[in-house]
Amino acid sequence: MTRLDSTTAPASQTLSRGIRILEVLADARGPLSIDEIATRLEVHRSVAYRLLRTLEDHGLVERDAAGRIELGARLAALAAGVAHDLQAEALPELTAVAGDLGVTCFLAVLDHEECVTLSSVEPRHAVNPVAQRPGTRHPITRGAPGKAILSLLPTAAWPAGVSAELTEEVTDAAARGYATSHDEVIPSLRAVAVPLVVRGRGPAAIAVVFVASAHSDDEIATRLTRSAGAIREALGG
């Protein structure tokens, strides 16, 4: 294997830091100042400024009226190209579930050892619906969609250090066809998720997140399972 020489290291570090800025902004759920970004990256303000200028030139970040930094519209356009066919077929089903159950419905996929939201739909007429932004990520070992995805994987492919308790939860989820969580990713929120298997694609899940629902977990899971089947059939199994 060819080793990279020392002249390429700074470029790799710069790219890594630029990507990390996008992750920090996605996790922040709101605009950040340059100083806040520099602190989270543990770099000098001037370094953060140069990185942000480059990202801004490419439309990946933008400034609000107060000069704070947020993700840019160009990033949304790039994200729309990720698993485009899966997102396109899932969107009508996510919309239908959100409308039927009055809760936020979203599509999540596996990214290394994290669960990442690809697309999300909030109910149209709900008061203060739960926001689940595309790009939101958390460890695969937390939350209902993570457990649903783990239920599709052999244990050898699981992250190291999975507890006996989580192993039991995933085993139970695999047996009944859906996973649940409460207070695991965001305090006070509940989630129900079913695994989504599409030929030629990695493990995924469709899920709902809510504070409270008039529907039981079984009812929610039944509705999600119907949508998972529709998505799978639309994509040829």
PDB file of C-alpha atoms in Angstrom:
ATOM      1  CA  MET A   1       0.000   0.000   0.000  1.00  0.00           C
ATOM      2  CA  THR A   2       1.374   3.425  -0.950  1.00  0.00           C
ATOM      3  CA  ARG A   3       1.998   5.759   1.961  1.00  0.00           C
ATOM      4  CA  LEU A   4       0.939   9.390   1.745  1.00  0.00           C
ATOM      5  CA  ASP A   5       3.860  11.790   2.014  1.00  0.00           C
ATOM      6  CA  SER A   6       3.940  14.617   4.532  1.00  0.00           C
ATOM      7  CA  THR A   7       2.841  17.210   1.978  1.00  0.00           C
ATOM      8  CA  THR A   8      -0.608  15.639   1.745  1.00  0.00           C
ATOM      9  CA  ALA A   9      -1.281  15.563   5.505  1.00  0.00           C
ATOM     10  CA  PRO A  10      -2.362  19.218   5.876  1.00  0.00           C
ATOM     11  CA  ALA A  11      -4.851  18.847   3.008  1.00  0.00           C
ATOM     12  CA  SER A  12      -6.364  15.765   4.636  1.00  0.00           C
ATOM     13  CA  GLN A  13      -6.589  17.557   7.966  1.00  0.00           C
ATOM     14  CA  THR A  14      -8.235  20.555   6.314  1.00  0.00           C
ATOM     15  CA  LEU A  15     -10.821  18.371   4.620  1.00  0.00           C
ATOM     16  CA  SER A  16     -11.508  16.552   7.872  1.00  0.00           C
ATOM     17  CA  ARG A  17     -12.007  19.824   9.723  1.00  0.00           C
ATOM     18  CA  GLY A  18     -14.314  21.152   7.022  1.00  0.00           C
ATOM     19  CA  ILE A  19     -16.479  18.055   7.263  1.00  0.00           C
ATOM     20  CA  ARG A  20     -16.440  18.323  11.040  1.00  0.00           C
ATOM     21  CA  ILE A  21     -17.791  21.895  10.792  1.00  0.00           C
ATOM     22  CA  LEU A  22     -20.761  20.624   8.794  1.00  0.00           C
ATOM     23  CA  GLU A  23     -21.371  17.938  11.431  1.00  0.00           C
ATOM     24  CA  VAL A  24     -21.147  20.486  14.251  1.00  0.00           C
ATOM     25  CA  LEU A  25     -23.674  22.768  12.537  1.00  0.00           C
ATOM     26  CA  ALA A  26     -26.022  19.846  11.885  1.00  0.00           C
ATOM     27  CA  ASP A  27     -25.871  18.775  15.526  1.00  0.00           C
ATOM     28  CA  ALA A  28     -26.332  22.341  16.801  1.00  0.00           C
ATOM     29  CA  ARG A  29     -29.878  22.634  15.340  1.00  0.00           C
ATOM     30  CA  GLY A  30     -29.324  26.368  14.942  1.00  0.00           C
ATOM     31  CA  PRO A  31     -26.772  28.994  13.837  1.00  0.00           C
ATOM     32  CA  LEU A  32     -23.413  29.249  15.623  1.00  0.00           C
ATOM     33  CA  SER A  33     -20.856  32.033  15.840  1.00  0.00           C
ATOM     34  CA  ILE A  34     -17.347  31.575  14.475  1.00  0.00           C
ATOM     35  CA  ASP A  35     -16.013  31.501  18.043  1.00  0.00           C
ATOM     36  CA  GLU A  36     -18.466  28.744  18.991  1.00  0.00           C
ATOM     37  CA  ILE A  37     -17.436  26.695  15.985  1.00  0.00           C
ATOM     38  CA  ALA A  38     -13.736  27.210  16.718  1.00  0.00           C
ATOM     39  CA  THR A  39     -14.275  26.090  20.306  1.00  0.00           C
ATOM     40  CA  ARG A  40     -16.089  22.928  19.282  1.00  0.00           C
ATOM     41  CA  LEU A  41     -13.405  22.086  16.748  1.00  0.00           C
ATOM     42  CA  GLU A  42     -10.678  23.002  19.247  1.00  0.00           C
ATOM     43  CA  VAL A  43      -8.910  25.201  16.705  1.00  0.00           C
ATOM     44  CA  HIS A  44      -7.911  28.875  16.617  1.00  0.00           C
ATOM     45  CA  ARG A  45     -10.561  31.312  15.415  1.00  0.00           C
ATOM     46  CA  SER A  46      -8.504  32.175  12.323  1.00  0.00           C
ATOM     47  CA  VAL A  47      -8.422  28.521  11.275  1.00  0.00           C
ATOM     48  CA  ALA A  48     -12.187  28.213  11.674  1.00  0.00           C
ATOM     49  CA  TYR A  49     -12.664  31.444   9.721  1.00  0.00           C
ATOM     50  CA  ARG A  50     -10.618  30.201   6.732  1.00  0.00           C
ATOM     51  CA  LEU A  51     -12.498  26.908   6.663  1.00  0.00           C
ATOM     52  CA  LEU A  52     -15.854  28.665   6.842  1.00  0.00           C
ATOM     53  CA  ARG A  53     -14.949  31.040   4.024  1.00  0.00           C
ATOM     54  CA  THR A  54     -14.252  28.049   1.760  1.00  0.00           C
ATOM     55  CA  LEU A  55     -17.476  26.291   2.754  1.00  0.00           C
ATOM     56  CA  GLU A  56     -19.370  29.538   2.240  1.00  0.00           C
ATOM     57  CA  ASP A  57     -17.885  29.975  -1.242  1.00  0.00           C
ATOM     58  CA  HIS A  58     -19.327  26.575  -2.157  1.00  0.00           C
ATOM     59  CA  GLY A  59     -22.736  27.329  -0.634  1.00  0.00           C
ATOM     60  CA  LEU A  60     -22.394  24.651   2.030  1.00  0.00           C
ATOM     61  CA  VAL A  61     -22.770  27.183   4.843  1.00  0.00           C
ATOM     62  CA  GLU A  62     -24.291  30.661   4.993  1.00  0.00           C
ATOM     63  CA  ARG A  63     -24.674  33.541   7.423  1.00  0.00           C
ATOM     64  CA  ASP A  64     -27.874  34.744   8.998  1.00  0.00           C
ATOM     65  CA  ALA A  65     -28.749  38.408   9.573  1.00  0.00           C
ATOM     66  CA  ALA A  66     -26.633  38.458  12.740  1.00  0.00           C
ATOM     67  CA  GLY A  67     -23.610  36.983  10.986  1.00  0.00           C
ATOM     68  CA  ARG A  68     -23.945  33.572  12.611  1.00  0.00           C
ATOM     69  CA  ILE A  69     -23.213  30.454  10.590  1.00  0.00           C
ATOM     70  CA  GLU A  70     -25.734  27.829   9.521  1.00  0.00           C
ATOM     71  CA  LEU A  71     -25.891  25.065   6.938  1.00  0.00           C
ATOM     72  CA  GLY A  72     -26.387  26.303   3.377  1.00  0.00           C
ATOM     73  CA  ALA A  73     -28.925  25.446   0.713  1.00  0.00           C
ATOM     74  CA  ARG A  74     -26.297  23.763  -1.467  1.00  0.00           C
ATOM     75  CA  LEU A  75     -25.860  21.101   1.203  1.00  0.00           C
ATOM     76  CA  ALA A  76     -29.550  20.240   0.970  1.00  0.00           C
ATOM     77  CA  ALA A  77     -29.189  19.809  -2.787  1.00  0.00           C
ATOM     78  CA  LEU A  78     -26.264  17.445  -2.297  1.00  0.00           C
ATOM     79  CA  ALA A  79     -28.127  15.498   0.383  1.00  0.00           C
ATOM     80  CA  ALA A  80     -31.091  15.019  -1.940  1.00  0.00           C
ATOM     81  CA  GLY A  81     -28.810  13.008  -4.212  1.00  0.00           C
ATOM     82  CA  VAL A  82     -27.978  10.487  -1.494  1.00  0.00           C
ATOM     83  CA  ALA A  83     -29.975   7.295  -2.070  1.00  0.00           C
ATOM     84  CA  HIS A  84     -32.234   9.385  -4.290  1.00  0.00           C
ATOM     85  CA  ASP A  85     -34.494   6.536  -5.348  1.00  0.00           C
ATOM     86  CA  LEU A  86     -34.937   5.347  -1.770  1.00  0.00           C
ATOM     87  CA  GLN A  87     -35.797   8.851  -0.566  1.00  0.00           C
ATOM     88  CA  ALA A  88     -38.163   9.398  -3.522  1.00  0.00           C
ATOM     89  CA  GLU A  89     -40.105   6.204  -2.839  1.00  0.00           C
ATOM     90  CA  ALA A  90     -40.079   6.713   0.925  1.00  0.00           C
ATOM     91  CA  LEU A  91     -41.374  10.297   0.905  1.00  0.00           C
ATOM     92  CA  PRO A  92     -45.034   9.507   0.069  1.00  0.00           C
ATOM     93  CA  GLU A  93     -45.075   6.809   2.736  1.00  0.00           C
ATOM     94  CA  LEU A  94     -43.476   9.051   5.363  1.00  0.00           C
ATOM     95  CA  THR A  95     -46.060  11.717   4.525  1.00  0.00           C
ATOM     96  CA  ALA A  96     -48.924   9.228   4.792  1.00  0.00           C
ATOM     97  CA  VAL A  97     -47.738   7.886   8.161  1.00  0.00           C
ATOM     98  CA  ALA A  98     -47.255  11.397   9.541  1.00  0.00           C
ATOM     99  CA  GLY A  99     -50.777  12.292   8.462  1.00  0.00           C
ATOM    100  CA  ASP A 100     -52.378   9.076   9.688  1.00  0.00           C
ATOM    101  CA  LEU A 101     -50.729   9.041  13.115  1.00  0.00           C
ATOM    102  CA  GLY A 102     -50.179  12.757  13.695  1.00  0.00           C
ATOM    103  CA  VAL A 103     -46.487  12.270  14.492  1.00  0.00           C
ATOM    104  CA  THR A 104     -43.162  12.944  12.778  1.00  0.00           C
ATOM    105  CA  CYS A 105     -42.066  10.090  10.522  1.00  0.00           C
ATOM    106  CA  PHE A 106     -38.546   9.624   9.162  1.00  0.00           C
ATOM    107  CA  LEU A 107     -36.228   7.371   7.192  1.00  0.00           C
ATOM    108  CA  ALA A 108     -32.923   6.361   8.787  1.00  0.00           C
ATOM    109  CA  VAL A 109     -29.931   4.469   7.400  1.00  0.00           C
ATOM    110  CA  LEU A 110     -26.738   2.953   8.763  1.00  0.00           C
ATOM    111  CA  ASP A 111     -23.550   4.999   8.391  1.00  0.00           C
ATOM    112  CA  HIS A 112     -20.618   3.124   9.924  1.00  0.00           C
ATOM    113  CA  GLU A 113     -21.644   2.893  13.587  1.00  0.00           C
ATOM    114  CA  GLU A 114     -24.230   5.669  13.458  1.00  0.00           C
ATOM    115  CA  CYS A 115     -27.884   5.971  12.549  1.00  0.00           C
ATOM    116  CA  VAL A 116     -28.477   8.896  10.165  1.00  0.00           C
ATOM    117  CA  THR A 117     -31.786  10.498   9.209  1.00  0.00           C
ATOM    118  CA  LEU A 118     -32.109  10.789   5.422  1.00  0.00           C
ATOM    119  CA  SER A 119     -35.544  12.378   5.202  1.00  0.00           C
ATOM    120  CA  SER A 120     -38.319  13.377   7.561  1.00  0.00           C
ATOM    121  CA  VAL A 121     -41.942  14.547   7.410  1.00  0.00           C
ATOM    122  CA  GLU A 122     -43.815  16.350  10.177  1.00  0.00           C
ATOM    123  CA  PRO A 123     -47.616  16.105  10.517  1.00  0.00           C
ATOM    124  CA  ARG A 124     -49.331  19.052   8.843  1.00  0.00           C
ATOM    125  CA  HIS A 125     -51.852  19.943  11.515  1.00  0.00           C
ATOM    126  CA  ALA A 126     -50.057  18.977  14.727  1.00  0.00           C
ATOM    127  CA  VAL A 127     -49.296  21.586  17.384  1.00  0.00           C
ATOM    128  CA  ASN A 128     -45.550  21.775  18.109  1.00  0.00           C
ATOM    129  CA  PRO A 129     -44.546  18.637  16.171  1.00  0.00           C
ATOM    130  CA  VAL A 130     -41.217  17.021  16.980  1.00  0.00           C
ATOM    131  CA  ALA A 131     -38.481  18.072  14.554  1.00  0.00           C
ATOM    132  CA  GLN A 132     -36.244  15.343  13.134  1.00  0.00           C
ATOM    133  CA  ARG A 133     -33.922  17.046  10.717  1.00  0.00           C
ATOM    134  CA  PRO A 134     -32.259  15.226   7.817  1.00  0.00           C
ATOM    135  CA  GLY A 135     -28.614  14.683   8.694  1.00  0.00           C
ATOM    136  CA  THR A 136     -29.354  14.089  12.369  1.00  0.00           C
ATOM    137  CA  ARG A 137     -27.186  11.254  13.607  1.00  0.00           C
ATOM    138  CA  HIS A 138     -26.625   9.288  16.782  1.00  0.00           C
ATOM    139  CA  PRO A 139     -24.911   6.023  17.749  1.00  0.00           C
ATOM    140  CA  ILE A 140     -26.554   2.918  16.299  1.00  0.00           C
ATOM    141  CA  THR A 141     -26.730   1.558  19.840  1.00  0.00           C
ATOM    142  CA  ARG A 142     -29.276   4.203  20.900  1.00  0.00           C
ATOM    143  CA  GLY A 143     -32.863   4.824  19.871  1.00  0.00           C
ATOM    144  CA  ALA A 144     -35.551   2.777  18.156  1.00  0.00           C
ATOM    145  CA  PRO A 145     -34.276   3.128  14.559  1.00  0.00           C
ATOM    146  CA  GLY A 146     -30.809   2.078  15.689  1.00  0.00           C
ATOM    147  CA  LYS A 147     -32.188  -1.040  17.332  1.00  0.00           C
ATOM    148  CA  ALA A 148     -34.296  -1.812  14.264  1.00  0.00           C
ATOM    149  CA  ILE A 149     -31.221  -1.576  12.057  1.00  0.00           C
ATOM    150  CA  LEU A 150     -29.146  -3.688  14.477  1.00  0.00           C
ATOM    151  CA  SER A 151     -31.828  -6.355  14.238  1.00  0.00           C
ATOM    152  CA  LEU A 152     -30.898  -6.727  10.556  1.00  0.00           C
ATOM    153  CA  LEU A 153     -27.174  -7.179  11.215  1.00  0.00           C
ATOM    154  CA  PRO A 154     -25.273 -10.250  12.388  1.00  0.00           C
ATOM    155  CA  THR A 155     -23.876  -9.670  15.882  1.00  0.00           C
ATOM    156  CA  ALA A 156     -20.352  -9.845  14.441  1.00  0.00           C
ATOM    157  CA  ALA A 157     -21.114  -6.589  12.600  1.00  0.00           C
ATOM    158  CA  TRP A 158     -22.301  -4.785  15.736  1.00  0.00           C
ATOM    159  CA  PRO A 159     -20.137  -2.118  17.397  1.00  0.00           C
ATOM    160  CA  ALA A 160     -17.833  -3.367  20.128  1.00  0.00           C
ATOM    161  CA  GLY A 161     -19.062  -3.301  23.698  1.00  0.00           C
ATOM    162  CA  VAL A 162     -22.792  -3.804  23.141  1.00  0.00           C
ATOM    163  CA  SER A 163     -24.354  -4.516  26.524  1.00  0.00           C
ATOM    164  CA  ALA A 164     -26.317  -7.634  27.406  1.00  0.00           C
ATOM    165  CA  GLU A 165     -29.363  -5.417  27.973  1.00  0.00           C
ATOM    166  CA  LEU A 166     -29.185  -3.950  24.464  1.00  0.00           C
ATOM    167  CA  THR A 167     -28.584  -7.385  22.980  1.00  0.00           C
ATOM    168  CA  GLU A 168     -31.784  -8.569  24.614  1.00  0.00           C
ATOM    169  CA  GLU A 169     -33.720  -5.516  23.382  1.00  0.00           C
ATOM    170  CA  VAL A 170     -32.550  -6.060  19.802  1.00  0.00           C
ATOM    171  CA  THR A 171     -33.368  -9.766  19.999  1.00  0.00           C
ATOM    172  CA  ASP A 172     -36.862  -8.904  21.217  1.00  0.00           C
ATOM    173  CA  ALA A 173     -37.228  -6.287  18.466  1.00  0.00           C
ATOM    174  CA  ALA A 174     -36.246  -8.822  15.811  1.00  0.00           C
ATOM    175  CA  ALA A 175     -38.803 -11.293  17.148  1.00  0.00           C
ATOM    176  CA  ARG A 176     -41.742  -8.879  17.192  1.00  0.00           C
ATOM    177  CA  GLY A 177     -40.736  -6.892  14.106  1.00  0.00           C
ATOM    178  CA  TYR A 178     -40.238  -3.457  15.642  1.00  0.00           C
ATOM    179  CA  ALA A 179     -38.158  -1.543  18.182  1.00  0.00           C
ATOM    180  CA  THR A 180     -39.046   1.137  20.712  1.00  0.00           C
ATOM    181  CA  SER A 181     -37.181   3.704  22.751  1.00  0.00           C
ATOM    182  CA  HIS A 182     -37.910   6.355  25.359  1.00  0.00           C
ATOM    183  CA  ASP A 183     -35.547   9.102  26.541  1.00  0.00           C
ATOM    184  CA  GLU A 184     -32.614   7.489  24.737  1.00  0.00           C
ATOM    185  CA  VAL A 185     -31.677  10.103  22.145  1.00  0.00           C
ATOM    186  CA  ILE A 186     -33.617  13.191  23.250  1.00  0.00           C
ATOM    187  CA  PRO A 187     -35.172  13.477  26.734  1.00  0.00           C
ATOM    188  CA  SER A 188     -38.971  13.021  26.910  1.00  0.00           C
ATOM    189  CA  LEU A 189     -39.272  11.679  23.369  1.00  0.00           C
ATOM    190  CA  ARG A 190     -40.529   8.241  22.390  1.00  0.00           C
ATOM    191  CA  ALA A 191     -39.883   6.411  19.125  1.00  0.00           C
ATOM    192  CA  VAL A 192     -41.067   3.312  17.312  1.00  0.00           C
ATOM    193  CA  ALA A 193     -39.193   1.909  14.323  1.00  0.00           C
ATOM    194  CA  VAL A 194     -39.405  -1.020  11.931  1.00  0.00           C
ATOM    195  CA  PRO A 195     -36.509  -2.381   9.859  1.00  0.00           C
ATOM    196  CA  LEU A 196     -36.464  -1.678   6.142  1.00  0.00           C
ATOM    197  CA  VAL A 197     -34.730  -4.128   3.820  1.00  0.00           C
ATOM    198  CA  VAL A 198     -34.337  -3.096   0.179  1.00  0.00           C
ATOM    199  CA  ARG A 199     -32.416  -5.231  -2.279  1.00  0.00           C
ATOM    200  CA  GLY A 200     -29.032  -3.755  -3.127  1.00  0.00           C
ATOM    201  CA  ARG A 201     -29.056  -1.304  -0.222  1.00  0.00           C
ATOM    202  CA  GLY A 202     -27.737  -1.286   3.299  1.00  0.00           C
ATOM    203  CA  PRO A 203     -29.853  -1.701   6.431  1.00  0.00           C
ATOM    204  CA  ALA A 204     -32.435   1.028   7.044  1.00  0.00           C
ATOM    205  CA  ALA A 205     -35.479   1.763   9.160  1.00  0.00           C
ATOM    206  CA  ILE A 206     -38.579   3.901   9.093  1.00  0.00           C
ATOM    207  CA  ALA A 207     -39.617   5.371  12.401  1.00  0.00           C
ATOM    208  CA  VAL A 208     -41.830   7.843  14.180  1.00  0.00           C
ATOM    209  CA  VAL A 209     -40.872  10.116  17.049  1.00  0.00           C
ATOM    210  CA  PHE A 210     -43.280  11.823  19.433  1.00  0.00           C
ATOM    211  CA  VAL A 211     -43.901  13.031  22.977  1.00  0.00           C
ATOM    212  CA  ALA A 212     -47.247  11.250  23.279  1.00  0.00           C
ATOM    213  CA  SER A 213     -49.587   9.377  20.946  1.00  0.00           C
ATOM    214  CA  ALA A 214     -53.130   8.072  21.085  1.00  0.00           C
ATOM    215  CA  HIS A 215     -51.925   4.955  19.278  1.00  0.00           C
ATOM    216  CA  SER A 216     -50.275   1.960  20.922  1.00  0.00           C
ATOM    217  CA  ASP A 217     -46.788   0.841  19.923  1.00  0.00           C
ATOM    218  CA  ASP A 218     -48.304  -2.202  18.194  1.00  0.00           C
ATOM    219  CA  GLU A 219     -50.645  -0.005  16.159  1.00  0.00           C
ATOM    220  CA  ILE A 220     -47.825   2.309  15.161  1.00  0.00           C
ATOM    221  CA  ALA A 221     -45.585  -0.611  14.217  1.00  0.00           C
ATOM    222  CA  THR A 222     -48.341  -2.164  12.091  1.00  0.00           C
ATOM    223  CA  ARG A 223     -48.721   1.103  10.164  1.00  0.00           C
ATOM    224  CA  LEU A 224     -44.963   1.454   9.712  1.00  0.00           C
ATOM    225  CA  THR A 225     -44.644  -2.153   8.553  1.00  0.00           C
ATOM    226  CA  ARG A 226     -47.228  -1.495   5.847  1.00  0.00           C
ATOM    227  CA  SER A 227     -45.236   1.472   4.599  1.00  0.00           C
ATOM    228  CA  ALA A 228     -41.954  -0.449   4.754  1.00  0.00           C
ATOM    229  CA  GLY A 229     -43.529  -3.101   2.535  1.00  0.00           C
ATOM    230  CA  ALA A 230     -44.750  -0.481   0.071  1.00  0.00           C
ATOM    231  CA  ILE A 231     -41.282   1.092  -0.164  1.00  0.00           C
ATOM    232  CA  ARG A 232     -39.626  -2.287  -0.632  1.00  0.00           C
ATOM    233  CA  GLU A 233     -42.072  -3.289  -3.354  1.00  0.00           C
ATOM    234  CA  ALA A 234     -41.649   0.028  -5.184  1.00  0.00           C
ATOM    235  CA  LEU A 235     -37.891  -0.532  -5.302  1.00  0.00           C
ATOM    236  CA  GLY A 236     -38.186  -4.075  -6.592  1.00  0.00           C
ATOM    237  CA  GLY A 237     -37.944  -5.951  -3.311  1.00  0.00           C
TER     238      GLY A 237
END
